[in-house]
Amino acid sequence: MRRKTLIATHGYLARGFKSSAEILAGMGESIIDINAYTDEEPGDYTPKIAAFIDGVAEDEEGLIFTDLAGGSVNQKVVCTLAERPGGVPANVFLVTDTNLMSLIALLLESRDLSADLIDELLGQTHATRVQLEGVLGACEDEDVFLD
Amino acid sequence: MISSIRIDDRLIHGQVALVWSKELGTKHIVVANDDAAVNDVTKMTLQMATPAGIKLLIKPVAESIKVFNDPRAKDLGMFVLTNNVHDALEIVKSCPGLVGSVNVANVGRFDESDPTLKTQLNPYIILNPRELADLRELVDQDVPVYSQVIPTNPKTSISSLLAEVGE
């Protein structure tokens, strides 16, 4: 199914996500970015969110990423979805607390999206403390590798 | 079987870990590199770059060839990384019928050889004379050899890139 993607954040994080997604996966250019509360986006950006949602046809999927669950950007998306005449479209999904891994994981997914599939894909994308001890070992043993 | 050998001077990095492992659907990544195999810090960073659920093996080139020819590796669909053309050529020659393709992705930019002697095939492939000779030999092997940095790029045949620079 054709997928359309919007990223909306406080400041230029959305543009940064878009740039990183382009470098890593070649999938950044088609993303629409809303960089809220910046010089280029000083006013109400709700119409842009509504226009994006309206632009997702019934046989397409819409993915909206925001930066913070408690932030105003996410609130604006939630309100726009919830107050939409005709109800919340079943083919538009909202993800918040977005990080680069979660963005790429969903962009690269080739199966049709569902709530369950998105939950599964997001399961391993949380921020992680890097452990420097005890990392080595398995990568040297071909019997473990070939087992 | 090796589904694909990728020549990439950064070995496992963001493009590889996130994008290629998914594209190839592999559960087994091998880094075939003499320097990485004896450097614990390099091994640690490569291990960290490997996505959860994927097994990583880091071996010197000669030892990796033994693994590729092991009967237990027959059905694995391994994704193999080298950081130079020479090592990839050696693997292809030592694993007849076992290599699906070679992707010459990012190579030669950081090899610290004399830049005036290098040949640039595209912005990501800049080869010293020895590597260039190895690449010519590689395209003569019975394996598809192409360049594709990320899956959304088209595959460019290395033969055509060599022809463009008069090689």
PDB file of C-alpha atoms in Angstrom:
ATOM      1  CA  MET A   1       0.000   0.000   0.000  1.00  0.00           C
ATOM      2  CA  ARG A   2       1.313   3.455  -0.827  1.00  0.00           C
ATOM      3  CA  ARG A   3       2.514   5.189   2.319  1.00  0.00           C
ATOM      4  CA  LYS A   4       2.658   8.902   3.081  1.00  0.00           C
ATOM      5  CA  THR A   5       4.708  10.237   5.968  1.00  0.00           C
ATOM      6  CA  LEU A   6       4.579  13.411   8.049  1.00  0.00           C
ATOM      7  CA  ILE A   7       7.023  14.353  10.812  1.00  0.00           C
ATOM      8  CA  ALA A   8       6.085  17.203  13.135  1.00  0.00           C
ATOM      9  CA  THR A   9       8.398  18.398  15.909  1.00  0.00           C
ATOM     10  CA  HIS A  10       9.410  21.289  18.124  1.00  0.00           C
ATOM     11  CA  GLY A  11      12.112  23.076  16.133  1.00  0.00           C
ATOM     12  CA  TYR A  12      14.059  21.606  13.266  1.00  0.00           C
ATOM     13  CA  LEU A  13      14.193  18.026  14.543  1.00  0.00           C
ATOM     14  CA  ALA A  14      11.680  17.049  11.844  1.00  0.00           C
ATOM     15  CA  ARG A  15      14.017  18.319   9.132  1.00  0.00           C
ATOM     16  CA  GLY A  16      16.904  16.504  10.824  1.00  0.00           C
ATOM     17  CA  PHE A  17      14.980  13.221  10.894  1.00  0.00           C
ATOM     18  CA  LYS A  18      14.181  13.724   7.233  1.00  0.00           C
ATOM     19  CA  SER A  19      17.849  14.318   6.383  1.00  0.00           C
ATOM     20  CA  SER A  20      19.001  11.253   8.344  1.00  0.00           C
ATOM     21  CA  ALA A  21      16.324   9.038   6.779  1.00  0.00           C
ATOM     22  CA  GLU A  22      17.470  10.144   3.341  1.00  0.00           C
ATOM     23  CA  ILE A  23      21.118   9.335   4.074  1.00  0.00           C
ATOM     24  CA  LEU A  24      20.412   5.988   5.724  1.00  0.00           C
ATOM     25  CA  ALA A  25      17.537   4.655   3.683  1.00  0.00           C
ATOM     26  CA  GLY A  26      17.059   6.997   0.717  1.00  0.00           C
ATOM     27  CA  MET A  27      13.553   7.594   1.948  1.00  0.00           C
ATOM     28  CA  GLY A  28      13.698  11.122   3.326  1.00  0.00           C
ATOM     29  CA  GLU A  29      12.749  13.215   0.353  1.00  0.00           C
ATOM     30  CA  SER A  30       9.104  12.184   0.218  1.00  0.00           C
ATOM     31  CA  ILE A  31       8.576  12.991   3.917  1.00  0.00           C
ATOM     32  CA  ILE A  32       6.642  16.127   4.798  1.00  0.00           C
ATOM     33  CA  ASP A  33       8.230  17.954   7.736  1.00  0.00           C
ATOM     34  CA  ILE A  34       6.663  20.490  10.072  1.00  0.00           C
ATOM     35  CA  ASN A  35       9.278  22.324  12.137  1.00  0.00           C
ATOM     36  CA  ALA A  36       7.029  24.025  14.647  1.00  0.00           C
ATOM     37  CA  TYR A  37       7.816  27.279  16.482  1.00  0.00           C
ATOM     38  CA  THR A  38      10.684  28.228  14.175  1.00  0.00           C
ATOM     39  CA  ASP A  39      11.167  31.283  11.960  1.00  0.00           C
ATOM     40  CA  GLU A  40       9.738  29.397   9.013  1.00  0.00           C
ATOM     41  CA  GLU A  41       6.803  28.024  11.024  1.00  0.00           C
ATOM     42  CA  PRO A  42       5.964  30.754  13.528  1.00  0.00           C
ATOM     43  CA  GLY A  43       2.185  30.433  13.408  1.00  0.00           C
ATOM     44  CA  ASP A  44      -0.523  27.811  13.569  1.00  0.00           C
ATOM     45  CA  TYR A  45       0.574  24.699  11.705  1.00  0.00           C
ATOM     46  CA  THR A  46      -2.660  22.769  12.346  1.00  0.00           C
ATOM     47  CA  PRO A  47      -3.896  23.352   8.763  1.00  0.00           C
ATOM     48  CA  LYS A  48      -0.798  21.551   7.466  1.00  0.00           C
ATOM     49  CA  ILE A  49      -1.575  18.555   9.671  1.00  0.00           C
ATOM     50  CA  ALA A  50      -5.179  18.518   8.478  1.00  0.00           C
ATOM     51  CA  ALA A  51      -4.081  18.829   4.853  1.00  0.00           C
ATOM     52  CA  PHE A  52      -1.746  15.864   5.267  1.00  0.00           C
ATOM     53  CA  ILE A  53      -4.493  13.701   6.772  1.00  0.00           C
ATOM     54  CA  ASP A  54      -6.928  14.744   4.042  1.00  0.00           C
ATOM     55  CA  GLY A  55      -4.311  13.832   1.460  1.00  0.00           C
ATOM     56  CA  VAL A  56      -4.175  10.193   2.541  1.00  0.00           C
ATOM     57  CA  ALA A  57      -6.548   8.343   0.220  1.00  0.00           C
ATOM     58  CA  GLU A  58      -8.562   5.336   1.389  1.00  0.00           C
ATOM     59  CA  ASP A  59      -6.240   2.927  -0.370  1.00  0.00           C
ATOM     60  CA  GLU A  60      -3.126   4.580   1.119  1.00  0.00           C
ATOM     61  CA  GLU A  61      -1.482   4.598   4.557  1.00  0.00           C
ATOM     62  CA  GLY A  62      -0.639   7.718   6.527  1.00  0.00           C
ATOM     63  CA  LEU A  63       2.143   7.745   9.130  1.00  0.00           C
ATOM     64  CA  ILE A  64       2.550  10.729  11.426  1.00  0.00           C
ATOM     65  CA  PHE A  65       5.571  11.013  13.718  1.00  0.00           C
ATOM     66  CA  THR A  66       5.816  13.532  16.556  1.00  0.00           C
ATOM     67  CA  ASP A  67       8.618  14.155  19.005  1.00  0.00           C
ATOM     68  CA  LEU A  68       7.049  14.119  22.477  1.00  0.00           C
ATOM     69  CA  ALA A  69       3.944  12.428  23.832  1.00  0.00           C
ATOM     70  CA  GLY A  70       3.269  15.340  26.188  1.00  0.00           C
ATOM     71  CA  GLY A  71       4.237  18.082  23.767  1.00  0.00           C
ATOM     72  CA  SER A  72       1.938  20.548  22.069  1.00  0.00           C
ATOM     73  CA  VAL A  73       2.842  19.295  18.602  1.00  0.00           C
ATOM     74  CA  ASN A  74       1.540  15.834  19.432  1.00  0.00           C
ATOM     75  CA  GLN A  75      -1.518  17.365  21.080  1.00  0.00           C
ATOM     76  CA  LYS A  76      -2.303  19.277  17.897  1.00  0.00           C
ATOM     77  CA  VAL A  77      -2.106  16.091  15.826  1.00  0.00           C
ATOM     78  CA  VAL A  78      -4.272  14.183  18.312  1.00  0.00           C
ATOM     79  CA  CYS A  79      -6.900  16.937  18.270  1.00  0.00           C
ATOM     80  CA  THR A  80      -6.846  17.170  14.478  1.00  0.00           C
ATOM     81  CA  LEU A  81      -7.355  13.424  14.175  1.00  0.00           C
ATOM     82  CA  ALA A  82     -10.004  13.202  16.894  1.00  0.00           C
ATOM     83  CA  GLU A  83     -12.041  16.187  15.730  1.00  0.00           C
ATOM     84  CA  ARG A  84     -12.017  15.175  12.103  1.00  0.00           C
ATOM     85  CA  PRO A  85     -15.487  15.060  10.541  1.00  0.00           C
ATOM     86  CA  GLY A  86     -16.218  11.403   9.856  1.00  0.00           C
ATOM     87  CA  GLY A  87     -14.014  10.166  12.674  1.00  0.00           C
ATOM     88  CA  VAL A  88     -10.399   9.055  12.987  1.00  0.00           C
ATOM     89  CA  PRO A  89      -9.294   7.430   9.719  1.00  0.00           C
ATOM     90  CA  ALA A  90      -8.342   3.784  10.248  1.00  0.00           C
ATOM     91  CA  ASN A  91      -5.484   4.052   7.764  1.00  0.00           C
ATOM     92  CA  VAL A  92      -3.658   6.898   9.538  1.00  0.00           C
ATOM     93  CA  PHE A  93      -1.327   6.044  12.423  1.00  0.00           C
ATOM     94  CA  LEU A  94       0.286   8.390  14.932  1.00  0.00           C
ATOM     95  CA  VAL A  95       3.634   7.583  16.575  1.00  0.00           C
ATOM     96  CA  THR A  96       5.185   9.779  19.254  1.00  0.00           C
ATOM     97  CA  ASP A  97       8.440   9.889  21.252  1.00  0.00           C
ATOM     98  CA  THR A  98       9.952   9.181  17.853  1.00  0.00           C
ATOM     99  CA  ASN A  99      13.604   8.291  17.525  1.00  0.00           C
ATOM    100  CA  LEU A 100      15.576   7.611  14.351  1.00  0.00           C
ATOM    101  CA  MET A 101      15.404   3.860  14.764  1.00  0.00           C
ATOM    102  CA  SER A 102      11.615   3.860  15.080  1.00  0.00           C
ATOM    103  CA  LEU A 103      11.266   6.155  12.080  1.00  0.00           C
ATOM    104  CA  ILE A 104      13.496   3.982   9.881  1.00  0.00           C
ATOM    105  CA  ALA A 105      11.915   0.742  11.075  1.00  0.00           C
ATOM    106  CA  LEU A 106       8.462   1.921   9.992  1.00  0.00           C
ATOM    107  CA  LEU A 107       9.635   3.562   6.773  1.00  0.00           C
ATOM    108  CA  LEU A 108      11.339   0.351   5.685  1.00  0.00           C
ATOM    109  CA  GLU A 109       8.460  -1.965   6.541  1.00  0.00           C
ATOM    110  CA  SER A 110       7.084  -3.409   3.332  1.00  0.00           C
ATOM    111  CA  ARG A 111       3.999  -5.104   4.782  1.00  0.00           C
ATOM    112  CA  ASP A 112       0.723  -3.181   5.060  1.00  0.00           C
ATOM    113  CA  LEU A 113       0.596  -1.385   8.393  1.00  0.00           C
ATOM    114  CA  SER A 114      -1.697  -2.302  11.260  1.00  0.00           C
ATOM    115  CA  ALA A 115      -1.727  -1.238  14.907  1.00  0.00           C
ATOM    116  CA  ASP A 116      -0.287  -4.609  15.955  1.00  0.00           C
ATOM    117  CA  LEU A 117       2.475  -4.542  13.366  1.00  0.00           C
ATOM    118  CA  ILE A 118       3.470  -1.001  14.350  1.00  0.00           C
ATOM    119  CA  ASP A 119       3.552  -1.970  18.041  1.00  0.00           C
ATOM    120  CA  GLU A 120       5.769  -4.933  17.181  1.00  0.00           C
ATOM    121  CA  LEU A 121       8.169  -2.838  15.087  1.00  0.00           C
ATOM    122  CA  LEU A 122       8.433  -0.151  17.748  1.00  0.00           C
ATOM    123  CA  GLY A 123       9.191  -2.725  20.443  1.00  0.00           C
ATOM    124  CA  GLN A 124      12.948  -2.659  19.982  1.00  0.00           C
ATOM    125  CA  THR A 125      13.493   0.991  19.204  1.00  0.00           C
ATOM    126  CA  HIS A 126      13.823   2.555  22.637  1.00  0.00           C
ATOM    127  CA  ALA A 127      16.877   4.509  23.764  1.00  0.00           C
ATOM    128  CA  THR A 128      19.477   2.202  25.276  1.00  0.00           C
ATOM    129  CA  ARG A 129      22.459   2.693  27.577  1.00  0.00           C
ATOM    130  CA  VAL A 130      25.540   1.364  25.813  1.00  0.00           C
ATOM    131  CA  GLN A 131      27.263  -1.420  27.701  1.00  0.00           C
ATOM    132  CA  LEU A 132      30.990  -1.500  27.008  1.00  0.00           C
ATOM    133  CA  GLU A 133      31.738  -4.622  29.016  1.00  0.00           C
ATOM    134  CA  GLY A 134      30.883  -8.154  28.013  1.00  0.00           C
ATOM    135  CA  VAL A 135      30.022  -7.314  24.409  1.00  0.00           C
ATOM    136  CA  LEU A 136      32.616  -9.564  22.822  1.00  0.00           C
ATOM    137  CA  GLY A 137      32.672 -13.315  22.689  1.00  0.00           C
ATOM    138  CA  ALA A 138      30.070 -14.746  20.364  1.00  0.00           C
ATOM    139  CA  CYS A 139      31.418 -12.940  17.294  1.00  0.00           C
ATOM    140  CA  GLU A 140      34.616 -15.017  17.405  1.00  0.00           C
ATOM    141  CA  ASP A 141      33.078 -18.490  17.528  1.00  0.00           C
ATOM    142  CA  GLU A 142      32.047 -20.082  14.230  1.00  0.00           C
ATOM    143  CA  ASP A 143      30.292 -22.974  15.986  1.00  0.00           C
ATOM    144  CA  VAL A 144      27.904 -20.528  17.669  1.00  0.00           C
ATOM    145  CA  PHE A 145      27.471 -18.738  14.341  1.00  0.00           C
ATOM    146  CA  LEU A 146      26.773 -21.875  12.325  1.00  0.00           C
ATOM    147  CA  ASP A 147      24.600 -23.538  14.958  1.00  0.00           C
TER     148      ASP A 147
ATOM    149  CA  MET B   1      25.612 -19.671   0.606  1.00  0.00           C
ATOM    150  CA  ILE B   2      26.558 -16.029   0.656  1.00  0.00           C
ATOM    151  CA  SER B   3      23.584 -14.012  -0.579  1.00  0.00           C
ATOM    152  CA  SER B   4      25.759 -10.963  -1.081  1.00  0.00           C
ATOM    153  CA  ILE B   5      29.233  -9.623  -0.360  1.00  0.00           C
ATOM    154  CA  ARG B   6      29.245  -5.892   0.329  1.00  0.00           C
ATOM    155  CA  ILE B   7      32.500  -3.966   0.011  1.00  0.00           C
ATOM    156  CA  ASP B   8      32.214  -1.081   2.438  1.00  0.00           C
ATOM    157  CA  ASP B   9      35.125   0.731   4.072  1.00  0.00           C
ATOM    158  CA  ARG B  10      33.010   1.333   7.168  1.00  0.00           C
ATOM    159  CA  LEU B  11      32.029  -2.374   7.379  1.00  0.00           C
ATOM    160  CA  ILE B  12      28.854  -2.406   9.532  1.00  0.00           C
ATOM    161  CA  HIS B  13      27.360   1.067   9.935  1.00  0.00           C
ATOM    162  CA  GLY B  14      23.917   2.684   9.895  1.00  0.00           C
ATOM    163  CA  GLN B  15      23.056   1.932   6.256  1.00  0.00           C
ATOM    164  CA  VAL B  16      24.165  -1.659   6.623  1.00  0.00           C
ATOM    165  CA  ALA B  17      22.743  -2.456  10.042  1.00  0.00           C
ATOM    166  CA  LEU B  18      19.345  -0.851   9.584  1.00  0.00           C
ATOM    167  CA  VAL B  19      18.681  -1.087   5.913  1.00  0.00           C
ATOM    168  CA  TRP B  20      20.617  -3.859   4.215  1.00  0.00           C
ATOM    169  CA  SER B  21      20.106  -6.573   6.784  1.00  0.00           C
ATOM    170  CA  LYS B  22      16.374  -5.975   6.422  1.00  0.00           C
ATOM    171  CA  GLU B  23      16.494  -5.778   2.629  1.00  0.00           C
ATOM    172  CA  LEU B  24      18.378  -9.073   2.401  1.00  0.00           C
ATOM    173  CA  GLY B  25      16.370 -10.702   5.184  1.00  0.00           C
ATOM    174  CA  THR B  26      19.574 -12.168   6.578  1.00  0.00           C
ATOM    175  CA  LYS B  27      20.103 -13.525  10.085  1.00  0.00           C
ATOM    176  CA  HIS B  28      23.861 -14.034   9.622  1.00  0.00           C
ATOM    177  CA  ILE B  29      26.431 -11.286   9.011  1.00  0.00           C
ATOM    178  CA  VAL B  30      30.133 -12.071   8.564  1.00  0.00           C
ATOM    179  CA  VAL B  31      32.848  -9.432   8.706  1.00  0.00           C
ATOM    180  CA  ALA B  32      35.824 -10.891   6.819  1.00  0.00           C
ATOM    181  CA  ASN B  33      38.697  -8.619   7.746  1.00  0.00           C
ATOM    182  CA  ASP B  34      42.195  -9.348   9.046  1.00  0.00           C
ATOM    183  CA  ASP B  35      42.494  -6.100  11.023  1.00  0.00           C
ATOM    184  CA  ALA B  36      39.044  -6.191  12.621  1.00  0.00           C
ATOM    185  CA  ALA B  37      39.541  -9.808  13.699  1.00  0.00           C
ATOM    186  CA  VAL B  38      42.454  -8.881  15.969  1.00  0.00           C
ATOM    187  CA  ASN B  39      41.149  -5.554  17.284  1.00  0.00           C
ATOM    188  CA  ASP B  40      38.862  -5.846  20.300  1.00  0.00           C
ATOM    189  CA  VAL B  41      37.621  -2.258  20.077  1.00  0.00           C
ATOM    190  CA  THR B  42      36.664  -2.672  16.423  1.00  0.00           C
ATOM    191  CA  LYS B  43      34.978  -5.974  17.217  1.00  0.00           C
ATOM    192  CA  MET B  44      33.038  -4.341  20.027  1.00  0.00           C
ATOM    193  CA  THR B  45      31.768  -1.500  17.817  1.00  0.00           C
ATOM    194  CA  LEU B  46      30.796  -3.929  15.056  1.00  0.00           C
ATOM    195  CA  GLN B  47      28.965  -6.125  17.554  1.00  0.00           C
ATOM    196  CA  MET B  48      27.072  -3.081  18.829  1.00  0.00           C
ATOM    197  CA  ALA B  49      26.124  -2.073  15.281  1.00  0.00           C
ATOM    198  CA  THR B  50      24.589  -5.474  14.597  1.00  0.00           C
ATOM    199  CA  PRO B  51      20.805  -5.464  15.033  1.00  0.00           C
ATOM    200  CA  ALA B  52      19.186  -7.675  17.668  1.00  0.00           C
ATOM    201  CA  GLY B  53      18.331 -11.131  16.354  1.00  0.00           C
ATOM    202  CA  ILE B  54      21.216 -11.226  13.860  1.00  0.00           C
ATOM    203  CA  LYS B  55      24.320 -13.337  14.472  1.00  0.00           C
ATOM    204  CA  LEU B  56      27.677 -11.731  13.770  1.00  0.00           C
ATOM    205  CA  LEU B  57      30.960 -13.505  13.019  1.00  0.00           C
ATOM    206  CA  ILE B  58      34.241 -11.593  12.682  1.00  0.00           C
ATOM    207  CA  LYS B  59      37.125 -13.546  11.150  1.00  0.00           C
ATOM    208  CA  PRO B  60      40.330 -12.997   9.192  1.00  0.00           C
ATOM    209  CA  VAL B  61      39.675 -13.481   5.474  1.00  0.00           C
ATOM    210  CA  ALA B  62      41.355 -16.903   5.258  1.00  0.00           C
ATOM    211  CA  GLU B  63      39.386 -18.239   8.218  1.00  0.00           C
ATOM    212  CA  SER B  64      36.124 -16.780   6.944  1.00  0.00           C
ATOM    213  CA  ILE B  65      36.588 -18.716   3.703  1.00  0.00           C
ATOM    214  CA  LYS B  66      36.666 -21.960   5.708  1.00  0.00           C
ATOM    215  CA  VAL B  67      33.374 -20.973   7.331  1.00  0.00           C
ATOM    216  CA  PHE B  68      31.764 -20.155   3.957  1.00  0.00           C
ATOM    217  CA  ASN B  69      32.727 -23.600   2.692  1.00  0.00           C
ATOM    218  CA  ASP B  70      31.481 -25.366   5.839  1.00  0.00           C
ATOM    219  CA  PRO B  71      28.506 -27.640   5.034  1.00  0.00           C
ATOM    220  CA  ARG B  72      26.617 -26.078   7.947  1.00  0.00           C
ATOM    221  CA  ALA B  73      26.720 -22.698   6.150  1.00  0.00           C
ATOM    222  CA  LYS B  74      25.009 -24.049   3.027  1.00  0.00           C
ATOM    223  CA  ASP B  75      21.497 -22.825   3.780  1.00  0.00           C
ATOM    224  CA  LEU B  76      22.284 -19.705   5.808  1.00  0.00           C
ATOM    225  CA  GLY B  77      22.032 -16.879   3.228  1.00  0.00           C
ATOM    226  CA  MET B  78      24.935 -14.995   4.788  1.00  0.00           C
ATOM    227  CA  PHE B  79      25.614 -11.289   4.293  1.00  0.00           C
ATOM    228  CA  VAL B  80      29.380 -10.757   4.091  1.00  0.00           C
ATOM    229  CA  LEU B  81      31.258  -7.493   4.547  1.00  0.00           C
ATOM    230  CA  THR B  82      34.797  -6.692   3.429  1.00  0.00           C
ATOM    231  CA  ASN B  83      36.386  -3.251   3.407  1.00  0.00           C
ATOM    232  CA  ASN B  84      38.372  -3.688   0.219  1.00  0.00           C
ATOM    233  CA  VAL B  85      38.095  -5.206  -3.247  1.00  0.00           C
ATOM    234  CA  HIS B  86      41.073  -7.524  -2.754  1.00  0.00           C
ATOM    235  CA  ASP B  87      39.445  -9.432   0.123  1.00  0.00           C
ATOM    236  CA  ALA B  88      36.137  -9.754  -1.751  1.00  0.00           C
ATOM    237  CA  LEU B  89      37.952 -11.129  -4.807  1.00  0.00           C
ATOM    238  CA  GLU B  90      39.758 -13.665  -2.661  1.00  0.00           C
ATOM    239  CA  ILE B  91      36.468 -14.862  -1.177  1.00  0.00           C
ATOM    240  CA  VAL B  92      34.782 -15.114  -4.586  1.00  0.00           C
ATOM    241  CA  LYS B  93      37.704 -17.133  -5.980  1.00  0.00           C
ATOM    242  CA  SER B  94      37.801 -19.435  -2.950  1.00  0.00           C
ATOM    243  CA  CYS B  95      34.038 -20.036  -2.766  1.00  0.00           C
ATOM    244  CA  PRO B  96      33.007 -21.117  -6.270  1.00  0.00           C
ATOM    245  CA  GLY B  97      29.244 -21.272  -6.709  1.00  0.00           C
ATOM    246  CA  LEU B  98      28.644 -19.972  -3.194  1.00  0.00           C
ATOM    247  CA  VAL B  99      28.450 -16.207  -3.779  1.00  0.00           C
ATOM    248  CA  GLY B 100      25.190 -14.657  -5.039  1.00  0.00           C
ATOM    249  CA  SER B 101      26.526 -11.190  -5.848  1.00  0.00           C
ATOM    250  CA  VAL B 102      29.113  -8.562  -4.956  1.00  0.00           C
ATOM    251  CA  ASN B 103      28.029  -5.025  -4.121  1.00  0.00           C
ATOM    252  CA  VAL B 104      30.879  -2.513  -4.416  1.00  0.00           C
ATOM    253  CA  ALA B 105      29.360   0.170  -2.188  1.00  0.00           C
ATOM    254  CA  ASN B 106      31.792   2.487  -0.393  1.00  0.00           C
ATOM    255  CA  VAL B 107      35.478   1.801  -0.964  1.00  0.00           C
ATOM    256  CA  GLY B 108      38.926   3.341  -1.173  1.00  0.00           C
ATOM    257  CA  ARG B 109      38.239   6.785   0.210  1.00  0.00           C
ATOM    258  CA  PHE B 110      40.088   6.201   3.478  1.00  0.00           C
ATOM    259  CA  ASP B 111      42.883   3.803   2.474  1.00  0.00           C
ATOM    260  CA  GLU B 112      45.553   6.515   2.886  1.00  0.00           C
ATOM    261  CA  SER B 113      47.201   5.683  -0.426  1.00  0.00           C
ATOM    262  CA  ASP B 114      48.532   8.351  -2.829  1.00  0.00           C
ATOM    263  CA  PRO B 115      45.429  10.252  -4.035  1.00  0.00           C
ATOM    264  CA  THR B 116      47.126  11.233  -7.328  1.00  0.00           C
ATOM    265  CA  LEU B 117      47.261   7.570  -8.360  1.00  0.00           C
ATOM    266  CA  LYS B 118      43.612   6.831  -7.594  1.00  0.00           C
ATOM    267  CA  THR B 119      40.776   6.282 -10.058  1.00  0.00           C
ATOM    268  CA  GLN B 120      37.287   7.509  -9.171  1.00  0.00           C
ATOM    269  CA  LEU B 121      34.439   5.367 -10.513  1.00  0.00           C
ATOM    270  CA  ASN B 122      31.713   7.295  -8.702  1.00  0.00           C
ATOM    271  CA  PRO B 123      31.595   9.458  -5.546  1.00  0.00           C
ATOM    272  CA  TYR B 124      31.775   6.337  -3.350  1.00  0.00           C
ATOM    273  CA  ILE B 125      34.359   4.225  -5.206  1.00  0.00           C
ATOM    274  CA  ILE B 126      37.864   5.692  -5.415  1.00  0.00           C
ATOM    275  CA  LEU B 127      40.482   3.013  -6.021  1.00  0.00           C
ATOM    276  CA  ASN B 128      44.257   2.757  -5.884  1.00  0.00           C
ATOM    277  CA  PRO B 129      45.957   0.891  -8.761  1.00  0.00           C
ATOM    278  CA  ARG B 130      46.086  -2.447  -6.949  1.00  0.00           C
ATOM    279  CA  GLU B 131      42.427  -2.331  -5.980  1.00  0.00           C
ATOM    280  CA  LEU B 132      41.496  -1.277  -9.516  1.00  0.00           C
ATOM    281  CA  ALA B 133      43.322  -4.289 -10.938  1.00  0.00           C
ATOM    282  CA  ASP B 134      41.519  -6.520  -8.430  1.00  0.00           C
ATOM    283  CA  LEU B 135      38.185  -5.010  -9.448  1.00  0.00           C
ATOM    284  CA  ARG B 136      38.881  -5.805 -13.097  1.00  0.00           C
ATOM    285  CA  GLU B 137      39.592  -9.376 -12.088  1.00  0.00           C
ATOM    286  CA  LEU B 138      36.449  -9.448  -9.946  1.00  0.00           C
ATOM    287  CA  VAL B 139      34.123  -8.494 -12.818  1.00  0.00           C
ATOM    288  CA  ASP B 140      35.593 -11.371 -14.827  1.00  0.00           C
ATOM    289  CA  GLN B 141      34.422 -13.895 -12.221  1.00  0.00           C
ATOM    290  CA  ASP B 142      31.130 -15.694 -12.681  1.00  0.00           C
ATOM    291  CA  VAL B 143      29.250 -13.486 -10.185  1.00  0.00           C
ATOM    292  CA  PRO B 144      27.146 -10.324 -10.675  1.00  0.00           C
ATOM    293  CA  VAL B 145      29.199  -7.291  -9.558  1.00  0.00           C
ATOM    294  CA  TYR B 146      27.368  -4.010  -9.106  1.00  0.00           C
ATOM    295  CA  SER B 147      27.288  -0.868  -7.019  1.00  0.00           C
ATOM    296  CA  GLN B 148      24.291   0.053  -4.873  1.00  0.00           C
ATOM    297  CA  VAL B 149      24.848   2.145  -1.747  1.00  0.00           C
ATOM    298  CA  ILE B 150      21.296   1.877  -0.446  1.00  0.00           C
ATOM    299  CA  PRO B 151      18.430  -0.307  -1.717  1.00  0.00           C
ATOM    300  CA  THR B 152      16.489   2.658  -3.122  1.00  0.00           C
ATOM    301  CA  ASN B 153      19.423   3.426  -5.464  1.00  0.00           C
ATOM    302  CA  PRO B 154      19.453   1.567  -8.783  1.00  0.00           C
ATOM    303  CA  LYS B 155      22.113  -1.141  -9.214  1.00  0.00           C
ATOM    304  CA  THR B 156      24.918   0.149 -11.435  1.00  0.00           C
ATOM    305  CA  SER B 157      27.034  -2.487 -13.128  1.00  0.00           C
ATOM    306  CA  ILE B 158      30.727  -2.193 -12.295  1.00  0.00           C
ATOM    307  CA  SER B 159      31.669  -3.165 -15.856  1.00  0.00           C
ATOM    308  CA  SER B 160      29.912  -0.043 -17.131  1.00  0.00           C
ATOM    309  CA  LEU B 161      31.623   2.153 -14.512  1.00  0.00           C
ATOM    310  CA  LEU B 162      34.990   0.692 -15.514  1.00  0.00           C
ATOM    311  CA  ALA B 163      34.185   1.310 -19.180  1.00  0.00           C
ATOM    312  CA  GLU B 164      33.383   4.963 -18.412  1.00  0.00           C
ATOM    313  CA  VAL B 165      36.872   5.576 -17.020  1.00  0.00           C
ATOM    314  CA  GLY B 166      38.490   3.703 -19.897  1.00  0.00           C
ATOM    315  CA  GLU B 167      39.255   0.567 -17.912  1.00  0.00           C
TER     316      GLU B 167
END
